CSV table of C-alpha atoms in Angstrom, one decimal:
chain,number,residue,atom,x,y,z
A,1108,MET,CA,-28.5,-45.5,-7.9
A,1109,ARG,CA,-27.5,-41.9,-8.9
A,1110,ALA,CA,-26.2,-43.0,-12.3
A,1111,HIS,CA,-29.4,-44.9,-13.2
A,1112,PRO,CA,-32.3,-43.2,-11.4
A,1113,LEU,CA,-35.0,-44.5,-13.7
A,1114,ALA,CA,-33.9,-48.1,-13.1
A,1115,THR,CA,-33.8,-47.5,-9.4
A,1116,ASP,CA,-37.3,-46.1,-9.4
A,1117,ALA,CA,-38.5,-49.1,-11.5
A,1118,VAL,CA,-37.1,-51.5,-8.9
A,1119,LEU,CA,-38.8,-49.5,-6.1
A,1120,ALA,CA,-42.1,-49.6,-8.0
A,1121,PHE,CA,-41.8,-53.3,-8.5
A,1122,GLY,CA,-41.1,-53.8,-4.7
A,1123,ALA,CA,-44.1,-51.5,-3.9
A,1124,PHE,CA,-46.4,-53.5,-6.2
A,1125,VAL,CA,-45.3,-56.8,-4.6
A,1126,SER,CA,-45.8,-55.4,-1.1
A,1127,MET,CA,-49.3,-54.1,-2.0
A,1128,VAL,CA,-50.3,-57.4,-3.6
A,1129,VAL,CA,-49.1,-59.4,-0.6
A,1130,GLY,CA,-50.8,-57.0,1.8
A,1131,SER,CA,-54.1,-57.2,0.0
A,1132,PHE,CA,-54.3,-60.9,1.0
A,1133,ALA,CA,-54.0,-60.1,4.7
A,1134,ASP,CA,-56.9,-59.6,7.0
A,1135,PRO,CA,-56.0,-57.0,9.7
A,1136,HIS,CA,-58.8,-58.1,11.9
A,1137,GLY,CA,-57.7,-61.7,12.6
A,1138,PRO,CA,-58.1,-63.3,16.1
A,1139,HIS,CA,-54.4,-63.2,16.7
A,1140,GLY,CA,-53.4,-60.2,14.5
A,1141,PRO,CA,-53.2,-59.9,10.7
A,1142,THR,CA,-53.7,-63.3,9.0
A,1143,PHE,CA,-52.9,-64.2,5.4
A,1144,GLY,CA,-55.0,-66.2,3.0
A,1145,THR,CA,-58.3,-65.3,4.5
A,1146,ARG,CA,-59.3,-62.9,1.8
A,1147,THR,CA,-58.6,-62.2,-1.9
A,1148,PRO,CA,-58.4,-58.8,-3.7
A,1149,GLU,CA,-60.7,-57.9,-6.5
A,1150,PRO,CA,-59.3,-57.6,-10.1
A,1151,PHE,CA,-60.1,-53.9,-10.1
A,1152,SER,CA,-58.0,-53.4,-7.0
A,1153,LEU,CA,-55.1,-55.4,-8.6
A,1154,LEU,CA,-55.4,-53.1,-11.6
A,1155,LEU,CA,-55.3,-50.0,-9.4
A,1156,MET,CA,-52.2,-51.3,-7.6
A,1157,LEU,CA,-50.5,-52.0,-11.0
A,1158,LEU,CA,-51.3,-48.5,-12.3
A,1159,GLY,CA,-50.1,-46.9,-9.1
A,1160,ALA,CA,-46.8,-48.9,-9.1
A,1161,ALA,CA,-46.3,-48.0,-12.8
A,1162,ALA,CA,-46.7,-44.3,-12.0
A,1163,LEU,CA,-44.0,-44.5,-9.3
A,1164,VAL,CA,-41.4,-45.2,-12.1
A,1165,PHE,CA,-41.6,-41.5,-13.0
A,1166,ARG,CA,-41.8,-40.1,-9.5
A,1167,ARG,CA,-38.6,-38.1,-9.8
A,1168,ARG,CA,-39.3,-36.8,-13.2
A,1169,ARG,CA,-42.8,-35.6,-12.5
A,1170,PRO,CA,-43.3,-35.8,-8.7
A,1171,ARG,CA,-46.5,-33.7,-8.4
A,1172,THR,CA,-48.1,-35.4,-11.4
A,1173,VAL,CA,-47.3,-38.8,-10.0
A,1174,LEU,CA,-48.7,-37.7,-6.6
A,1175,ALA,CA,-52.0,-36.5,-8.3
A,1176,VAL,CA,-52.3,-39.8,-10.2
A,1177,THR,CA,-51.7,-42.0,-7.1
A,1178,CYS,CA,-54.1,-39.9,-5.1
A,1179,GLY,CA,-56.8,-40.5,-7.7
A,1180,LEU,CA,-56.2,-44.2,-7.7
A,1181,SER,CA,-56.2,-44.3,-3.9
A,1182,LEU,CA,-59.5,-42.4,-3.8
A,1183,LEU,CA,-61.1,-45.0,-6.2
A,1184,GLU,CA,-59.9,-47.8,-4.0
A,1185,LEU,CA,-61.1,-46.1,-0.8
A,1186,THR,CA,-64.6,-45.7,-2.2
A,1187,THR,CA,-65.1,-48.9,-4.1
A,1188,GLY,CA,-62.7,-51.5,-2.7
A,1189,GLU,CA,-64.2,-54.3,-0.6
A,1190,PRO,CA,-62.1,-55.7,0.9
A,1191,ARG,CA,-59.9,-52.7,0.7
A,1192,ALA,CA,-56.4,-53.1,-0.9
A,1193,PRO,CA,-53.4,-51.0,0.2
A,1194,VAL,CA,-53.3,-48.8,-2.9
A,1195,ALA,CA,-52.6,-45.8,-0.7
A,1196,MET,CA,-49.0,-47.1,-0.4
A,1197,CYS,CA,-48.3,-45.5,-3.8
A,1198,THR,CA,-49.5,-42.2,-2.5
A,1199,VAL,CA,-47.3,-42.4,0.5
A,1200,ILE,CA,-44.2,-43.0,-1.6
A,1201,ALA,CA,-45.2,-40.2,-4.1
A,1202,LEU,CA,-45.8,-37.7,-1.2
A,1203,TYR,CA,-42.4,-38.5,0.3
A,1204,THR,CA,-40.8,-37.8,-3.2
A,1205,VAL,CA,-42.6,-34.4,-3.4
A,1206,ALA,CA,-41.5,-33.5,0.1
A,1207,ALA,CA,-37.9,-34.4,-0.6
A,1208,HIS,CA,-37.7,-32.3,-3.8
A,1209,THR,CA,-39.5,-29.1,-2.8
A,1210,ASP,CA,-39.4,-26.4,-0.1
A,1211,ARG,CA,-41.0,-26.7,3.3
A,1212,PRO,CA,-44.0,-24.5,2.9
A,1213,THR,CA,-45.0,-26.4,-0.3
A,1214,THR,CA,-44.4,-29.7,1.4
A,1215,TRP,CA,-46.8,-28.9,4.3
A,1216,ARG,CA,-49.5,-27.4,2.0
A,1217,ILE,CA,-49.5,-30.5,-0.3
A,1218,GLY,CA,-49.0,-32.9,2.7
A,1219,LEU,CA,-52.0,-31.5,4.7
A,1220,LEU,CA,-54.2,-31.5,1.6
A,1221,THR,CA,-53.3,-35.1,0.8
A,1222,MET,CA,-53.7,-36.2,4.4
A,1223,ALA,CA,-57.0,-34.5,4.9
A,1224,GLY,CA,-58.4,-35.5,1.5
A,1225,LEU,CA,-57.6,-39.2,1.7
A,1226,THR,CA,-58.5,-39.5,5.4
A,1227,GLY,CA,-61.8,-37.6,4.9
A,1228,VAL,CA,-62.8,-39.7,1.9
A,1229,ALA,CA,-61.9,-42.9,3.7
A,1230,MET,CA,-64.0,-41.9,6.8
A,1231,LEU,CA,-67.0,-40.5,5.0
A,1232,ALA,CA,-67.3,-42.4,1.7
A,1233,GLY,CA,-65.7,-45.7,2.4
A,1234,PRO,CA,-67.4,-49.0,3.3
A,1235,LEU,CA,-65.7,-49.1,6.8
A,1236,PRO,CA,-66.8,-47.1,9.9
A,1237,TRP,CA,-65.2,-43.7,10.2
A,1238,TYR,CA,-63.3,-44.7,13.3
A,1239,ALA,CA,-61.7,-47.9,11.7
A,1240,GLN,CA,-58.0,-48.2,12.3
A,1241,GLU,CA,-57.4,-48.4,8.5
A,1242,ASN,CA,-58.6,-44.8,8.1
A,1243,LEU,CA,-56.4,-43.6,11.0
A,1244,GLY,CA,-53.5,-45.6,9.4
A,1245,ILE,CA,-53.9,-43.6,6.2
A,1246,PHE,CA,-53.6,-40.3,8.1
A,1247,ALA,CA,-50.5,-41.6,10.0
A,1248,TRP,CA,-48.7,-42.9,7.0
A,1249,THR,CA,-49.2,-39.8,4.8
A,1250,GLY,CA,-48.1,-37.6,7.7
A,1251,MET,CA,-45.0,-39.6,8.3
A,1252,ALA,CA,-44.2,-39.6,4.5
A,1253,ALA,CA,-44.4,-35.8,4.4
A,1254,ALA,CA,-42.2,-35.4,7.5
A,1255,ALA,CA,-39.7,-37.9,6.3
A,1256,GLY,CA,-39.4,-36.3,2.9
A,1257,ASP,CA,-38.9,-32.9,4.5
A,1258,ALA,CA,-36.2,-34.2,6.9
A,1259,VAL,CA,-34.3,-35.8,3.9
A,1260,ARG,CA,-34.5,-32.6,2.0
A,1261,SER,CA,-33.2,-30.6,4.9
A,1262,ARG,CA,-30.3,-33.0,5.4
A,1263,ARG,CA,-29.4,-32.9,1.7
A,1264,ALA,CA,-29.4,-29.1,1.8
A,1265,PHE,CA,-27.2,-29.2,4.9
A,1266,VAL,CA,-24.7,-31.6,3.3
A,1267,ASP,CA,-24.7,-29.5,0.0
A,1268,ALA,CA,-24.0,-26.4,2.0
A,1269,ILE,CA,-21.1,-28.0,3.8
A,1270,ARG,CA,-19.7,-29.3,0.5
A,1271,GLU,CA,-20.0,-25.9,-1.1
A,1272,ARG,CA,-18.3,-24.3,1.8
A,1273,ALA,CA,-15.5,-26.7,1.6
A,1274,GLU,CA,-15.1,-26.2,-2.1
A,1275,ARG,CA,-15.2,-22.4,-1.6
A,1276,ALA,CA,-12.6,-22.7,1.1
A,1277,GLU,CA,-10.4,-24.8,-1.2
A,1278,ARG,CA,-10.8,-22.3,-4.0
A,1279,THR,CA,-10.0,-19.4,-1.7
A,1280,ARG,CA,-6.9,-21.2,-0.4
A,1281,ASP,CA,-5.7,-21.8,-3.9
A,1282,GLU,CA,-6.3,-18.2,-4.9
A,1283,GLU,CA,-4.5,-17.0,-1.8
A,1284,ALA,CA,-1.5,-19.3,-2.6
A,1285,ARG,CA,-1.4,-17.9,-6.2
A,1286,ARG,CA,-1.6,-14.4,-4.9
A,1287,ARG,CA,1.3,-14.9,-2.5
A,1288,VAL,CA,3.3,-16.5,-5.3
A,1289,ALA,CA,2.7,-13.5,-7.5
A,1290,GLU,CA,3.6,-11.1,-4.8
A,1291,GLU,CA,6.8,-13.0,-4.1
A,1292,ARG,CA,7.7,-13.1,-7.7
A,1293,LEU,CA,7.1,-9.3,-8.0
A,1294,ARG,CA,9.2,-8.7,-4.9
A,1295,ILE,CA,12.1,-10.8,-6.2
A,1296,ALA,CA,11.8,-9.1,-9.6
A,1297,ARG,CA,12.1,-5.7,-7.9
A,1298,ASP,CA,15.2,-6.8,-5.9
A,1299,LEU,CA,16.8,-8.2,-9.1
A,1300,HIS,CA,16.1,-4.9,-10.9
A,1301,ASP,CA,17.6,-2.8,-8.1
A,1302,VAL,CA,20.7,-5.0,-7.8
A,1303,VAL,CA,21.4,-5.3,-11.6
A,1304,ALA,CA,20.5,-1.6,-12.4
A,1305,HIS,CA,22.7,-0.2,-9.6
A,1306,HIS,CA,25.8,-2.3,-10.1
A,1307,ILE,CA,25.8,-2.6,-13.8
A,1308,ALA,CA,25.4,1.2,-14.1
A,1309,LEU,CA,28.5,1.6,-11.9
A,1310,VAL,CA,30.4,-1.1,-13.8
A,1311,ASN,CA,29.6,0.7,-17.0
A,1312,VAL,CA,30.8,4.0,-15.8
A,1313,GLN,CA,34.0,2.7,-14.3
A,1314,ALA,CA,34.8,0.6,-17.4
A,1315,GLY,CA,34.3,3.7,-19.5
A,1316,VAL,CA,36.7,5.6,-17.3
A,1317,ALA,CA,39.3,2.8,-17.5
A,1318,ALA,CA,39.1,2.6,-21.3
A,1319,HIS,CA,39.4,6.4,-21.5
A,1320,VAL,CA,42.6,6.7,-19.4
A,1321,MET,CA,44.2,3.3,-20.1
A,1322,ASP,CA,47.0,4.7,-22.2
A,1323,LYS,CA,47.7,8.1,-20.6
A,1324,ARG,CA,47.0,7.4,-16.9
A,1325,PRO,CA,47.3,3.7,-16.1
A,1326,ASP,CA,47.2,4.2,-12.4
A,1327,GLN,CA,43.7,5.8,-12.6
A,1328,ALA,CA,42.7,3.0,-15.0
A,1329,LYS,CA,43.8,0.4,-12.4
A,1330,GLU,CA,41.7,2.2,-9.8
A,1331,ALA,CA,38.7,2.2,-12.1
A,1332,LEU,CA,39.1,-1.5,-12.8
A,1333,ALA,CA,39.3,-2.2,-9.1
A,1334,HIS,CA,36.0,-0.4,-8.6
A,1335,VAL,CA,34.6,-2.5,-11.4
A,1336,ARG,CA,35.8,-5.6,-9.7
A,1337,ASP,CA,34.2,-4.5,-6.3
A,1338,ALA,CA,30.9,-3.6,-8.0
A,1339,SER,CA,30.8,-6.9,-9.8
A,1340,ARG,CA,31.5,-8.8,-6.6
A,1341,SER,CA,28.8,-6.9,-4.8
A,1342,ALA,CA,26.4,-7.6,-7.6
A,1343,LEU,CA,27.2,-11.3,-7.6
A,1344,ASN,CA,26.7,-11.5,-3.8
A,1345,GLU,CA,23.4,-9.7,-3.9
A,1346,LEU,CA,22.2,-11.8,-6.9
A,1347,ARG,CA,23.2,-15.0,-5.1
A,1348,ALA,CA,21.3,-13.9,-2.0
A,1349,THR,CA,18.2,-12.9,-4.0
A,1350,VAL,CA,18.1,-16.1,-6.1
A,1351,GLY,CA,18.8,-18.1,-2.9
A,1352,LEU,CA,15.3,-17.0,-1.7
A,1353,LEU,CA,13.9,-19.4,-4.3
A,1354,ARG,CA,15.6,-22.4,-2.7
A,1355,GLN,CA,13.9,-24.7,-0.2
A,1356,SER,CA,14.3,-23.8,3.4
A,1357,GLY,CA,16.5,-27.0,4.0
A,1358,ASP,CA,18.9,-26.2,1.2
A,1359,PRO,CA,22.4,-25.6,2.6
A,1360,GLU,CA,23.0,-23.0,-0.1
A,1361,ALA,CA,20.2,-20.8,1.1
A,1362,PRO,CA,21.3,-17.2,2.0
A,1363,THR,CA,22.2,-16.6,5.6
A,1364,GLU,CA,23.2,-12.9,5.4
A,1365,PRO,CA,20.6,-10.3,6.4
A,1366,ALA,CA,19.0,-8.2,3.7
A,1367,PRO,CA,20.7,-4.8,3.1
A,1368,GLY,CA,19.5,-1.8,5.0
A,1369,LEU,CA,20.4,1.7,6.1
A,1370,ALA,CA,23.2,0.2,8.2
A,1371,VAL,CA,25.2,-0.2,5.0
A,1372,LEU,CA,24.0,3.0,3.5
A,1373,ASP,CA,27.5,4.5,3.7
A,1374,GLU,CA,28.9,1.6,1.6
A,1375,LEU,CA,26.2,2.2,-1.0
A,1376,VAL,CA,27.0,5.9,-1.2
A,1377,ASP,CA,30.7,5.2,-1.5
A,1378,THR,CA,30.1,3.2,-4.7
A,1379,PHE,CA,28.5,6.2,-6.3
A,1380,ARG,CA,31.2,8.6,-5.0
A,1381,HIS,CA,33.8,6.3,-6.6
A,1382,ALA,CA,31.8,6.5,-9.8
A,1383,GLY,CA,32.1,10.3,-9.8
A,1384,LEU,CA,28.8,11.3,-8.3
A,1385,PRO,CA,29.1,13.5,-5.2
A,1386,VAL,CA,26.5,12.5,-2.6
A,1387,GLU,CA,25.7,14.2,0.7
A,1388,VAL,CA,23.8,12.1,3.3
A,1389,ILE,CA,21.7,13.1,6.3
A,1390,VAL,CA,20.2,10.4,8.5
A,1391,GLN,CA,18.1,11.4,11.5
A,1392,LEU,CA,16.3,8.4,12.9
A,1393,GLY,CA,16.6,8.9,16.7
A,1394,ARG,CA,18.4,6.0,18.4
A,1395,GLU,CA,16.1,6.2,21.5
A,1396,GLU,CA,13.1,5.2,19.4
A,1397,GLY,CA,14.6,1.9,18.4
A,1398,PRO,CA,15.5,0.3,15.1
A,1399,LEU,CA,13.4,0.4,12.0
A,1400,PRO,CA,11.2,-2.6,11.0
A,1401,ALA,CA,13.1,-4.9,8.6
A,1402,ALA,CA,10.7,-4.3,5.7
A,1403,VAL,CA,10.9,-0.5,6.1
A,1404,ASP,CA,14.7,-0.6,6.4
A,1405,LEU,CA,15.0,-2.6,3.2
A,1406,ALA,CA,12.5,-0.5,1.3
A,1407,ALA,CA,14.3,2.7,2.3
A,1408,TYR,CA,17.6,1.3,1.2
A,1409,ARG,CA,16.2,0.1,-2.2
A,1410,VAL,CA,14.6,3.5,-2.8
A,1411,ILE,CA,17.8,5.3,-2.2
A,1412,GLN,CA,19.7,2.8,-4.4
A,1413,GLU,CA,17.3,3.1,-7.3
A,1414,ALA,CA,17.1,6.9,-7.0
A,1415,LEU,CA,20.9,7.4,-7.0
A,1416,THR,CA,21.2,4.9,-9.9
A,1417,ASN,CA,18.8,7.0,-11.9
A,1418,VAL,CA,20.8,10.2,-11.0
A,1419,ARG,CA,24.0,8.5,-12.3
A,1420,LYS,CA,22.3,7.3,-15.5
A,1421,HIS,CA,20.2,10.3,-16.4
A,1422,ALA,CA,21.8,13.4,-14.8
A,1423,GLY,CA,24.3,15.4,-16.8
A,1424,PRO,CA,28.1,15.8,-16.0
A,1425,GLY,CA,28.9,17.5,-12.7
A,1426,ALA,CA,25.6,16.5,-11.1
A,1427,ARG,CA,25.4,16.4,-7.3
A,1428,ALA,CA,22.9,14.5,-5.1
A,1429,GLU,CA,21.5,14.8,-1.6
A,1430,VAL,CA,20.0,12.0,0.4
A,1431,SER,CA,18.0,12.5,3.6
A,1432,VAL,CA,16.4,9.9,5.8
A,1433,VAL,CA,14.3,11.4,8.6
A,1434,ARG,CA,11.9,9.9,11.1
A,1435,VAL,CA,8.7,12.0,11.2
A,1436,GLY,CA,6.2,10.8,13.7
A,1437,PRO,CA,4.9,7.4,12.8
A,1438,SER,CA,6.8,7.2,9.5
A,1439,VAL,CA,10.1,7.6,7.8
A,1440,GLU,CA,10.6,10.0,5.0
A,1441,VAL,CA,13.3,9.4,2.4
A,1442,THR,CA,14.2,12.2,0.0
A,1443,VAL,CA,16.8,12.0,-2.9
A,1444,LEU,CA,17.6,15.3,-4.7
A,1445,ASP,CA,19.9,16.1,-7.6
A,1446,ASP,CA,20.7,19.4,-9.4
A,1447,GLY,CA,20.6,17.8,-12.8
A,1448,GLY,CA,24.2,18.7,-13.8
A,1449,VAL,CA,24.8,19.8,-17.4
A,1450,SER,CA,22.8,18.5,-20.4
A,1451,ALA,CA,20.7,16.1,-18.3
A,1452,ASP,CA,18.6,13.5,-20.1
A,1453,PRO,CA,14.8,13.7,-19.7
A,1454,ALA,CA,13.6,12.0,-16.6
A,1455,PRO,CA,12.3,8.5,-17.2
A,1456,ASP,CA,8.5,8.1,-17.6
A,1457,PRO,CA,7.2,5.2,-15.5
A,1458,ALA,CA,4.4,4.6,-18.0
A,1459,GLY,CA,6.7,4.9,-21.0
A,1460,PRO,CA,7.5,2.0,-23.2
A,1461,GLY,CA,10.7,0.1,-22.3
A,1462,GLY,CA,11.6,2.1,-19.3
A,1463,GLY,CA,10.6,3.4,-15.9
A,1464,HIS,CA,10.7,0.0,-14.1
A,1465,GLY,CA,12.8,1.5,-11.3
A,1466,LEU,CA,10.3,4.3,-10.5
A,1467,LEU,CA,7.5,1.8,-10.7
A,1468,GLY,CA,9.3,-0.6,-8.4
A,1469,MET,CA,9.8,2.2,-5.8
A,1470,ARG,CA,6.1,3.0,-5.8
A,1471,GLU,CA,5.2,-0.7,-5.5
A,1472,ARG,CA,7.6,-1.1,-2.6
A,1473,THR,CA,6.3,1.8,-0.7
A,1474,GLY,CA,2.7,1.0,-1.6
A,1475,ALA,CA,3.1,-2.6,-0.3
A,1476,LEU,CA,4.0,-1.1,3.1
A,1477,GLY,CA,1.1,1.3,3.1
A,1478,GLY,CA,3.2,4.3,2.1
A,1479,SER,CA,3.6,6.5,-0.9
A,1480,CYS,CA,6.4,7.6,-3.3
A,1481,SER,CA,6.4,10.6,-5.6
A,1482,ALA,CA,9.1,11.5,-8.2
A,1483,GLY,CA,9.4,14.4,-10.6
A,1484,PRO,CA,11.5,17.3,-11.9
A,1485,ARG,CA,12.5,20.1,-9.6
A,1486,TYR,CA,11.9,23.7,-10.2
A,1487,GLY,CA,15.1,25.1,-11.7
A,1488,GLY,CA,16.5,21.7,-12.8
A,1489,GLY,CA,17.2,18.3,-11.4
A,1490,TYR,CA,15.0,15.6,-10.0
A,1491,ARG,CA,13.3,14.8,-6.7
A,1492,VAL,CA,12.3,11.4,-5.3
A,1493,HIS,CA,10.3,11.5,-2.0
A,1494,ALA,CA,9.0,8.3,-0.2
A,1495,VAL,CA,7.0,8.1,3.0
A,1496,LEU,CA,7.2,4.7,4.8
A,1497,PRO,CA,4.9,4.0,7.7
A,1498,LEU,CA,6.6,2.3,10.7
A,1499,ALA,CA,3.4,0.4,11.7
């Protein structure tokens, strides 16, 4: 019916025409109710019924025009038909169509005008007495047509609203899923960058030391190679844990070790000390206030790791670093300072091409927790990284 509306309306029009023709042969005032075969419609009435049924074929394309045409045909029949034929049935169907495809105020304006017009003409200008039941029947049928059309329109609007709400909820759910996937990818990318940048930088330094002293001081070369081995093992373990986050929850190879945090800060600092970077650490968190949230603990660890890695990569020879982690009210402040050493490279620009992903990652980590991170050169040389991580 929805695919072929014109054909559907043609079938409806044919059914209405047959019903009107059959009804025109019935006498409503029989001794035992309506009786058939006691009267015969006039040819003019049959023509009016045919024209009205033909107009109904286009009721959905031109609903108001069809209503006007059928009203005119009904008025002709009401004033001239004797015996009267049920041409008004076309008007009832046309009025229902208008009510089902327009708003409620328009429905009642058009409906009242149609009801009053047809009923008034039937009572005042028709051949029957004004109180005849046929006149009252016209009023009742047109009123029910307007009410039924309005009810159908309201139900369609309600169903459409429910369908639209469901589609909108589906789109919102898909967008939320895509957003969560993007955030998870970004978080894993940050973790991979932190792990690779830190450990590969240490491996590079220790390998350079081993190559430099291999011939003259083999013992120191062995020690440097041992540090290379430890850094490589740590890198592999962290990479395995990070990549394991991509596995399904039921996968037996999924990581079971907790994420790194400030509890293993000493081990992290020792790797830099073995690489030749003196680091001083101050941690004041207050044991009576309880442990840090896991997300804050991991973010603080990664900020320190990335900041010390940048010091080792960009600071000059003889550089020294200081790390402080202090709980200040409802937040934790992480500060990493270095004195720059001798002939330090320019600090990386987060917006520069091909670099600065570490600084950008630190700002994204702290921003995801509602905190902030600032990084820049210090007065007199060196570099400063300061992160504020809210505990709530």
